[in-house]
XYZ file of C-alpha atoms in Angstrom:
536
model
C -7.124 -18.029 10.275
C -10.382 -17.509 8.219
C -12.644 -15.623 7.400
C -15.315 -17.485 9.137
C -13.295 -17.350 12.434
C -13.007 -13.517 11.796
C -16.287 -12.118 13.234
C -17.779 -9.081 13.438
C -17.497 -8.992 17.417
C -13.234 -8.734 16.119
C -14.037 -5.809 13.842
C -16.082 -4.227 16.984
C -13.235 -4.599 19.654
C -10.691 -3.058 17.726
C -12.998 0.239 17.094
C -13.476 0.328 20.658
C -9.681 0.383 21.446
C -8.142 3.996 22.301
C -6.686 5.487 19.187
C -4.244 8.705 20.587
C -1.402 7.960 22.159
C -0.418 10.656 24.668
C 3.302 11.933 23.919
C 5.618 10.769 26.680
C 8.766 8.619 25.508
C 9.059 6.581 28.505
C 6.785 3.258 27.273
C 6.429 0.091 28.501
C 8.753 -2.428 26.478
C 7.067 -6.056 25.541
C 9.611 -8.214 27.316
C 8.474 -10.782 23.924
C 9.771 -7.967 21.951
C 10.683 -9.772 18.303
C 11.673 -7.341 15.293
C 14.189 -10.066 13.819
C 18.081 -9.530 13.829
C 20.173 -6.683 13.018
C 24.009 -5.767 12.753
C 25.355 -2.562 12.710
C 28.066 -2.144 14.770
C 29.204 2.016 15.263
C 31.853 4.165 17.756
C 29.037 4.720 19.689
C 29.380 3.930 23.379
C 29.022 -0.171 24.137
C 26.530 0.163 26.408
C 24.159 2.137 23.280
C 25.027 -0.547 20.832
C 22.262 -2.848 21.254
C 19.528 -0.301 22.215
C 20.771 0.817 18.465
C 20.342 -1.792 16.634
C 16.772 -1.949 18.227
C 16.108 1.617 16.530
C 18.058 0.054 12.747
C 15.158 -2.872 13.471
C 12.485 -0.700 13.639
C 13.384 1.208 11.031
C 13.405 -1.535 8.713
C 9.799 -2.494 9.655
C 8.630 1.378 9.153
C 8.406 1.874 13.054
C 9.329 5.122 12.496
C 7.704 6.956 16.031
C 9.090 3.616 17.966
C 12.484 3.975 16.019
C 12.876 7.792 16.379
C 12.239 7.143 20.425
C 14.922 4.674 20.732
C 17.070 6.859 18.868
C 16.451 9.711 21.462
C 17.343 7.463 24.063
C 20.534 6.213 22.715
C 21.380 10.167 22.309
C 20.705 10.274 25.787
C 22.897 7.677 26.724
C 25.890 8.477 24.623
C 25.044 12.616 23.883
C 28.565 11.848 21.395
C 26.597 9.093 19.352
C 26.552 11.053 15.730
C 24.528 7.658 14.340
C 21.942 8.387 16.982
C 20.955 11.736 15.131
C 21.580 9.727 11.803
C 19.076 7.601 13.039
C 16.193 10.194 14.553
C 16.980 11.915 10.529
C 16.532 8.465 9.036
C 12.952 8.063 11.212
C 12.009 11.533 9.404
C 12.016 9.826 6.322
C 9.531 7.618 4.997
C 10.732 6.814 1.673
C 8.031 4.385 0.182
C 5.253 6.009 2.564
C 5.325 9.795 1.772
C 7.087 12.986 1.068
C 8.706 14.914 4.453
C 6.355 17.575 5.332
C 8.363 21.023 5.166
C 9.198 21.323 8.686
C 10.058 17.359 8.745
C 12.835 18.681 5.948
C 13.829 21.314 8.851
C 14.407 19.348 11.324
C 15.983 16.277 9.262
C 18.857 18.202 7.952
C 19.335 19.987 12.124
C 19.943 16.111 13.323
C 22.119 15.254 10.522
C 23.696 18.269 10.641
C 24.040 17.689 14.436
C 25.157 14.409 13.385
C 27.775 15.760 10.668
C 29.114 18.016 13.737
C 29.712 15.340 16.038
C 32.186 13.574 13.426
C 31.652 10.230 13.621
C 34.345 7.615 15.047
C 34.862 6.083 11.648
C 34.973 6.627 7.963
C 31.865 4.201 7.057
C 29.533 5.819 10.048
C 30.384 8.856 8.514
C 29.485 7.920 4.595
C 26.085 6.978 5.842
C 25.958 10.012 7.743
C 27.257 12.803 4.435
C 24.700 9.942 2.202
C 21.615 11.288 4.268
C 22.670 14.842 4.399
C 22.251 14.663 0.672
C 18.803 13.633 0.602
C 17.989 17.089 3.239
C 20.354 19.840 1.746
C 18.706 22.072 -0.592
C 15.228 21.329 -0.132
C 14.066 24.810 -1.388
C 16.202 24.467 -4.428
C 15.839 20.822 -5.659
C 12.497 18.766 -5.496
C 11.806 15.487 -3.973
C 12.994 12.884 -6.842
C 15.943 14.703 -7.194
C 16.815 15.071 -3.764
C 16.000 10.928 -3.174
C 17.597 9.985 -6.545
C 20.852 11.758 -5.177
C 20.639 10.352 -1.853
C 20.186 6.659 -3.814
C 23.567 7.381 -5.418
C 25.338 8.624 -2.172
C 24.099 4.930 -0.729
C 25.496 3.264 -3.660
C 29.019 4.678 -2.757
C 28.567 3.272 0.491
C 27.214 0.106 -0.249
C 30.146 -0.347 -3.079
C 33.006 1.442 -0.270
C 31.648 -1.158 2.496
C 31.347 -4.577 0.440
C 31.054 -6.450 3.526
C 28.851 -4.071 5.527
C 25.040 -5.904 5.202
C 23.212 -2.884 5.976
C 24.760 -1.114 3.445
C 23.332 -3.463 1.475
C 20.149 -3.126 2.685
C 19.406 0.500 2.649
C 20.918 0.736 -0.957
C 18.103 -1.620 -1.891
C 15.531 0.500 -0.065
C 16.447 3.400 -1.865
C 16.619 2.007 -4.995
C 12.625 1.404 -4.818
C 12.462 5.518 -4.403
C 15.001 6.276 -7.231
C 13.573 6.752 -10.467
C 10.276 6.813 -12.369
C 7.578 4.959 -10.366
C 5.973 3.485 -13.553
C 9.142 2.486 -15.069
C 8.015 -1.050 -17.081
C 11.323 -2.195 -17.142
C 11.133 -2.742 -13.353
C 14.980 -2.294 -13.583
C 15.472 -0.700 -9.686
C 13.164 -3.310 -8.045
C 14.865 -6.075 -10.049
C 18.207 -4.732 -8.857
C 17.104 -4.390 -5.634
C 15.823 -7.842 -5.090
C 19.542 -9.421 -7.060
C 21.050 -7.225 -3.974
C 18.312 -8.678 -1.447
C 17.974 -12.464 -2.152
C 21.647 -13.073 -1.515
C 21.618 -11.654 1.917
C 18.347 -13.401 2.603
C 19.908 -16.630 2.071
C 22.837 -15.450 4.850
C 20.575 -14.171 7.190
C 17.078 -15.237 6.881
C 16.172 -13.347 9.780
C 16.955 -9.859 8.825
C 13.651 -7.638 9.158
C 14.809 -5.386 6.191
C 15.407 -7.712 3.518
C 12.818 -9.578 3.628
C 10.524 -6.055 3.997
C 11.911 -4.718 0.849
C 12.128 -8.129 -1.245
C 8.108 -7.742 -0.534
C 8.018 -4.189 -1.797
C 10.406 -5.038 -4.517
C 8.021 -8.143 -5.681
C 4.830 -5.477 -5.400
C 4.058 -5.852 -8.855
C 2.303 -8.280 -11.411
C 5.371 -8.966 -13.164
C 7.558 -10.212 -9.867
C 4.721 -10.950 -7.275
C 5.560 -14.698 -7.175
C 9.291 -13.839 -6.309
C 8.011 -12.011 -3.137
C 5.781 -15.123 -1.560
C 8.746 -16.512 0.241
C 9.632 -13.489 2.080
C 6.110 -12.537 2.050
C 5.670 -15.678 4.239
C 8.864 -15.295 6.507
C 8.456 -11.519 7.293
C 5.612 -11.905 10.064
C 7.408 -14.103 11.933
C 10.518 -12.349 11.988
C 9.414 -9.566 13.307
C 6.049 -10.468 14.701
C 5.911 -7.287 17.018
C 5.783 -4.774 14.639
C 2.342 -4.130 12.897
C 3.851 -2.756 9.776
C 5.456 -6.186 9.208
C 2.962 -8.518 10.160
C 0.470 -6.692 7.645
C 3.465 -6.615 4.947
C 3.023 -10.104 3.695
C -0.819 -9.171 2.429
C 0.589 -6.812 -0.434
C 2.199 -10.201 -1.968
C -0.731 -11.963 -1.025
C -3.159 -9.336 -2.679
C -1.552 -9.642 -5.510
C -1.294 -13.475 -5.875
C -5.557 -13.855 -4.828
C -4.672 -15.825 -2.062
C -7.670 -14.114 -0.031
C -7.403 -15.906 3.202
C -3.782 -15.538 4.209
C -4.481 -11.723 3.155
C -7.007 -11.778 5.335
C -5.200 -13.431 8.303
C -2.151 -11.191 7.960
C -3.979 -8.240 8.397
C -6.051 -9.567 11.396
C -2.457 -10.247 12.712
C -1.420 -6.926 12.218
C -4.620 -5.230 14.023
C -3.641 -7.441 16.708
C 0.110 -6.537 16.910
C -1.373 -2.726 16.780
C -3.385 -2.981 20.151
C -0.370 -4.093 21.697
C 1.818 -0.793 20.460
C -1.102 1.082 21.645
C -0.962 -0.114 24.907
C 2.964 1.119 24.915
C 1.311 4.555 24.345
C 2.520 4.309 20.826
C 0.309 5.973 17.744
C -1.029 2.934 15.881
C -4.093 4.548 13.662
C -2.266 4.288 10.389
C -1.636 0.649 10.828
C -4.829 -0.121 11.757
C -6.861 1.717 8.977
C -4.069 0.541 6.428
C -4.493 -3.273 7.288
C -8.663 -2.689 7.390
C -8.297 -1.070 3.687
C -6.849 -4.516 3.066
C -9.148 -6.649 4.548
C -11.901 -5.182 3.108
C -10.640 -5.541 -0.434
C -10.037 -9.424 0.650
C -13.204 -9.799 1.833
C -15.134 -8.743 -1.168
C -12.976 -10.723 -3.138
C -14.925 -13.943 -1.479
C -18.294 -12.187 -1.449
C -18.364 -11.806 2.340
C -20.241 -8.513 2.212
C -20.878 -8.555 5.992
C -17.226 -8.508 7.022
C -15.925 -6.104 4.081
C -19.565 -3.526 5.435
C -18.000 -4.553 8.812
C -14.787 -2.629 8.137
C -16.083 0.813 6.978
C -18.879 0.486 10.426
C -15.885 -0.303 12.678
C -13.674 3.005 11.136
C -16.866 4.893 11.226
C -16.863 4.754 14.830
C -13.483 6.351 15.392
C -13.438 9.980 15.925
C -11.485 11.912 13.539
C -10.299 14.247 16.235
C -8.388 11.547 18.227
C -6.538 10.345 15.215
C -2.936 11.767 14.931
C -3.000 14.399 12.980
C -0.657 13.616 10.222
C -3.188 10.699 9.333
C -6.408 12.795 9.478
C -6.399 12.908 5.725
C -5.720 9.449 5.407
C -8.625 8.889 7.870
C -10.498 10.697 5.062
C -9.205 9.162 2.166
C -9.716 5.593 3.854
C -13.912 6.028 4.545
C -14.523 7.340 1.084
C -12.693 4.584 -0.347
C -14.274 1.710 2.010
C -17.358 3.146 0.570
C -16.872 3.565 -2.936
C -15.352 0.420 -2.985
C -18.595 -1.262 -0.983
C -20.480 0.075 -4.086
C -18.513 -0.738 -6.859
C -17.147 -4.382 -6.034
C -20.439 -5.112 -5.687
C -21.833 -3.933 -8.824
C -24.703 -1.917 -7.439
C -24.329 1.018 -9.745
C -27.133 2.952 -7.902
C -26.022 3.071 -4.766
C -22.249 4.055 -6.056
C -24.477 7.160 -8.250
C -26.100 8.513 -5.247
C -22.793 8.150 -2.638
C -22.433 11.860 -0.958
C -18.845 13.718 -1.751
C -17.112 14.252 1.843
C -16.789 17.691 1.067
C -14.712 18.714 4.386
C -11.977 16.561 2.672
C -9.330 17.415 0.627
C -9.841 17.457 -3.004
C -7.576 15.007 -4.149
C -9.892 12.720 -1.786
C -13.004 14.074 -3.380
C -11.794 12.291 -6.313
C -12.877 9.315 -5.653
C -16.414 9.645 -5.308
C -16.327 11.002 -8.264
C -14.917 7.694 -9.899
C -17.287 5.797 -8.939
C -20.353 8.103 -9.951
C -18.221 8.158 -13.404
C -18.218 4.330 -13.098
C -22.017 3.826 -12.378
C -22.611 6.275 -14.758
C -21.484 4.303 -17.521
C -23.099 1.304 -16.454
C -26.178 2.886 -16.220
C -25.407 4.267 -19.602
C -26.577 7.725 -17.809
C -24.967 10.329 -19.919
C -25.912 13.477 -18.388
C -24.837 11.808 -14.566
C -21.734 10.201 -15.966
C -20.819 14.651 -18.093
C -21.655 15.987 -14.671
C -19.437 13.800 -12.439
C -16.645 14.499 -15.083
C -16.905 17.640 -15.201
C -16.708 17.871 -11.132
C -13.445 15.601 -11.559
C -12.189 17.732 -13.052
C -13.003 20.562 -11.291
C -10.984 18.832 -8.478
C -8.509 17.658 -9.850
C -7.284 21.099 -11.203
C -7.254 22.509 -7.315
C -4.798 19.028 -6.611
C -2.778 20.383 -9.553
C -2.686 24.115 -8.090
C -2.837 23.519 -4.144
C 0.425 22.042 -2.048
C 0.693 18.944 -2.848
C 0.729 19.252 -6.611
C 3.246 15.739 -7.223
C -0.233 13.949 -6.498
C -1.814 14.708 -9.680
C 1.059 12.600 -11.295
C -0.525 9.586 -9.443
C -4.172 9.907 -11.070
C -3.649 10.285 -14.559
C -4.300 6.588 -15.058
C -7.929 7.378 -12.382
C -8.254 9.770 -14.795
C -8.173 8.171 -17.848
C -10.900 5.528 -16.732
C -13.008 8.336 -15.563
C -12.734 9.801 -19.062
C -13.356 6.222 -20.744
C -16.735 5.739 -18.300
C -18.088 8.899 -19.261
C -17.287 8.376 -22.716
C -18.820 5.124 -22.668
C -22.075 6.176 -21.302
C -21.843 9.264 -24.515
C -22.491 5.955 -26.708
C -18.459 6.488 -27.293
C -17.693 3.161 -27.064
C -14.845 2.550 -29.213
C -12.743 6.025 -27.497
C -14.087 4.525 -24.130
C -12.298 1.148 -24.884
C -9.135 2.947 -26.574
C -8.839 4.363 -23.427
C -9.304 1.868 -20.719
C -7.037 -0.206 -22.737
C -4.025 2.122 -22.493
C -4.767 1.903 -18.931
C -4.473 -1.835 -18.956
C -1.561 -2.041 -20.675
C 0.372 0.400 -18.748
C -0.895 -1.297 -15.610
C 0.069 -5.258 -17.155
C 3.657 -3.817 -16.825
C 4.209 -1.668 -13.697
C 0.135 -2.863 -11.754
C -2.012 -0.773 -9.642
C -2.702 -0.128 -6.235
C -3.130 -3.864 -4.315
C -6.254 -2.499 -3.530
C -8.023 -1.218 -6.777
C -9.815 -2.527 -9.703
C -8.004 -4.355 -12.972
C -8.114 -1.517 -15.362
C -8.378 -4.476 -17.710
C -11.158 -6.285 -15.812
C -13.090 -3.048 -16.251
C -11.807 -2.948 -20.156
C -13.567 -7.130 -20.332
C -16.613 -6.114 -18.368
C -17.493 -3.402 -20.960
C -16.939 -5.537 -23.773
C -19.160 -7.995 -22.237
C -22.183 -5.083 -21.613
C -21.424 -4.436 -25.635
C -22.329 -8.090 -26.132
C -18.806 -9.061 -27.517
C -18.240 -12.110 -24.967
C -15.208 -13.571 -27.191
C -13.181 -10.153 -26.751
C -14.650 -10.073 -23.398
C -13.028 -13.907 -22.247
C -9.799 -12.690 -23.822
C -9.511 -9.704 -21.402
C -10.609 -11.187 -18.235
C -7.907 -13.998 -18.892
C -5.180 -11.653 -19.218
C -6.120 -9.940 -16.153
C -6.745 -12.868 -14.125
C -2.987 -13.597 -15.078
C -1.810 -9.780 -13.472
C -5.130 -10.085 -10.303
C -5.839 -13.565 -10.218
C -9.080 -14.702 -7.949
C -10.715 -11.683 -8.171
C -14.696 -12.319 -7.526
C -16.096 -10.234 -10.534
C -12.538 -11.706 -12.710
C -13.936 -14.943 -12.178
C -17.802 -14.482 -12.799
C -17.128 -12.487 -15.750
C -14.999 -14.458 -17.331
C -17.358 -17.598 -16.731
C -20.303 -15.523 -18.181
C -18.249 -14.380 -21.148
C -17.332 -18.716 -21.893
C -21.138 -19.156 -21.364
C -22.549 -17.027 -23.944
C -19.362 -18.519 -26.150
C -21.457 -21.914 -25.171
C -17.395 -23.015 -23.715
C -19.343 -25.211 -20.978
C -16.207 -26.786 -19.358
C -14.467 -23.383 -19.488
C -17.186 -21.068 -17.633
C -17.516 -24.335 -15.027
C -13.635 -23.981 -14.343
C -14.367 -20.236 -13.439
C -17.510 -21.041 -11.609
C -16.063 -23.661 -9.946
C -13.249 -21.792 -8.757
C -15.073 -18.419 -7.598
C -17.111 -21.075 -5.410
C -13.925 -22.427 -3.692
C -12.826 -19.128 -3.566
C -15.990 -18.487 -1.160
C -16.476 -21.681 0.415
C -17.668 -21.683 4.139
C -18.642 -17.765 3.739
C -22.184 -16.934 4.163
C -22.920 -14.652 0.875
C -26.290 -13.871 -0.721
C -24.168 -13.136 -4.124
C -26.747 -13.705 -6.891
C -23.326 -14.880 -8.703
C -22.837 -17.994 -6.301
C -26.252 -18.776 -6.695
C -26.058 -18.875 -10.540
C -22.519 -20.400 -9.911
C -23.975 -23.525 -8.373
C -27.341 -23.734 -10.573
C -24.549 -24.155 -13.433
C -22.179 -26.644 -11.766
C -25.276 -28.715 -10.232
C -26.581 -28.857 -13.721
C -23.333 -30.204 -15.595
């Protein structure tokens, strides 16, 4: 599927679909259920052991509400399954998603304590069950990297006690991709995760987790191309869940292969209205894969479609959104348009966007960016000090409020903030010190799928400075880390113009126009694109 085949009228039926799922367990089951094949054979009662491996499924795929049901009704069934509580504790934590809210701690460590209590029928049930426990005890004493690094090593004991026990395996890999330092550039857990991964992907190609993690083991510029196989295989494996039919975009994203990104994530909105017909809470997905598409669609100048997304989540009402994804509700419209602006280069319109003020401040944030970015463009000094200065403001509450740990994550936002303003000061060599420590921290460990190249922003200034051979050099290293990115391309094409590198700035003209093809865009760059090429 296309983008031309994705309409508007798409975007328009899935904002019309009903967004809160009332609260009852009893749902309708798809009879084409498909979340690929699992093994994990407990003491639990027979009759429980499929309905089991059903929840381990859905776990793998992030399910976590549909998994932490099926739990409850294996518990049910067998009130002496201890994995059943292992399970519903398991649900309560979303390890590459979020932190456990404090009462989500609470009631983790009751089911594996109730779990613990019930004293599992054998030794290995029980190691999973005492590697969990870990991860909940002491949650007022010990913070959350320590409490997930020690619950990593408790699942490395079980993984190395249980050689030929898969899932072992598997759920050592997951939690090797929440051990550790996030921006690590030697890549060392993901690498070792994958080595685990890859060899039980070539025994059972069908297994929803491996290929799930191999993806979010690959989410980098370093190992993206190691992730397209799985990236490729994971939808249809488990074409039921949303979670994994959107999956296969973050590989996708990565590699610039727009279309695909854009299919999988139609495919996931899709697989969404069908959960929320089994009274299941399907928001998240939805605004996650729409964050996605809208990204993709910029990326081939189809400004209609990407507007399209942030219309279509305008019309859901933030009341009827489950409430632990209110903020992300938040975070999701300011983004949509900030991004709208900014993509598209119109530094105005990203100057004047309105701060959603009822938000949180670590949300806040990014209007701020991209005033900081226009700003600097506009080479507006006093607009560019006075959006800093408001960043700041901000960003000090984040530091001081609940969720502190989130200030680690925009240092780097930070940084380019400070490089913008700086810029627009007439600071230009401190504003390009800065946004290339960005860019080289980002080369090794990348950004969000979803943001822009530090180091594309670190060429397009060069390029305003009127340095076009410093300018070519950085696009083409980040075209290497974000390849087929729209303003990649045309910048790097206008940097080998003003070089007079004819053949080079066709390539990149050439290719932004394939990139596009069939997409009705009134992109001044396509325009000048095809003057150039026609002209050759």
């Amino acid at each position: 599927m296309n983008s031309r085949a994705f309409s508007l009228g798409l975007i328009l039926v899935v904002a019309s679909l009903p967004l809160l799922a009332d609260d009852q367990h009893h749902h309708m089951m798809d009879p084409n259920e498909k979340l690929g094949s699992v093994s994990f054979p407990t003491s639990c009662a027979a009759d429980v052991q499929k309905p089991f491996e059903r929840g381990v499924a859905l776990l793998h795929s992030f399910e976590y509400e549909s998994a932490d049901n099926q739990f409850q009704e294996v518990a049910k069934k067998d009130p002496k399954c201890a994995m059943a509580y292992w399970g519903r504790a398991m649900s309560l934590y979303h390890q590459l998603w979020n932190r456990p809210a404090k009462d989500d701690l609470q009631r983790g460590q009751e089911l594996i304590g109730k779990a613990q209590q019930l004293k599992a029928g054998s030794a290995r049930e029980r190691e999973y069950i005492d590697a969990l426990a870990v991860f909940y005890r002491d949650s007022e004493k010990l913070d959350h990297h320590q409490r997930a690094d020690a619950y990593s090593r408790a699942m490395e004991n079980v993984y190395q006690d249980n050689p030929k026990d898969r899932e072992a395996a598997v759920f050592y890999a997951l939690s090797l991709l929440s051990y550790g330092k996030a921006d690590d550039p030697t890549l060392a857990n993901p690498k070792k995760a994958v080595a685990i991964l890859d060899k039980i992907f070539d025994e059972q190609p069908d297994h929803p987790g491996v290929a799930h993690y191999i993806i979010h083991s690959c989410d980098n510029p370093q190992m993206a191309g190691l992730g397209l196989a799985a990236a490729r295989k994971y939808a249809a494996i488990a074409p039921t869940s949303p979670h994994a039919v959107h999956m296969p975009s973050h590989i996708f994203a990565r590699l610039g292969l727009w279309q695909e990104d854009i299919a999988s994530n139609a495919a996931a909105l899709r697989a969404a209205d069908k959960m929320a017909d089994m009274h299941l809470h399907v928001m998240h997905h939805r605004m996650h894969s729409m964050d996605f598409m809208q990204y993709a669609y910029l990326q081939i100048g189809d400004d209609a479609n990407a507007k399209g997304m942030y219309e279509a989540m305008m019309t859901y009402n933030r009341a009827d959104i489950e409430s632990d994804y209110q903020d992300y509700y938040d975070d999701m419209l300011t983004g949509f348009v900030a991004r709208y602006a900014v993509e598209r280069k119109q530094w105005k319109e990203a100057l004047a966007l309105a701060p959603n003020t009822a938000a949180t401040p670590s949300i806040q944030l990014r209007t701020y960016w991209a005033h900081a970015l226009a700003a600097g463009h506009l080479h507006d000094a006093t607009a560019a000090q006075d959006a800093l200065k408001t960043y700041d403001s901000l960003l000090d509450q984040v530091k001081k409020g609940n969720k502190s740990y989130l200030a680690d994550g925009l240092k780097d936002e930070h940084a380019i903030v400070q490089a913008w303003v700086a810029y627009a000061q007439g600071k230009t060599e401190e504003a390009l010190r800065m946004l290339r420590a960005v860019a080289d921290r980002e080369d090794k460990v990348g950004k969000a799928e979803v943001e822009i190249p530090a180091r594309e922003m670190l060429a397009d200034m060069l390029l305003e400075m009127n340095r076009p051979k410093d300018a070519l050099a950085e696009y083409e290293i980040s075209l290497k880390t974000d390849p087929n990115r729209f303003n990649g391309l045309y910048g790097a094409a206008q940097a080998a113009e003003k070089l007079q590198q004819k053949e080079k700035a066709a390539s990149y003209y050439a290719q932004l126009l394939k990139n596009c093809e069939g997409v009705n865009s009134d992109r001044q760059e396509l325009a000048q694109a095809r003057v150039l090429l026609a002209g050759k």
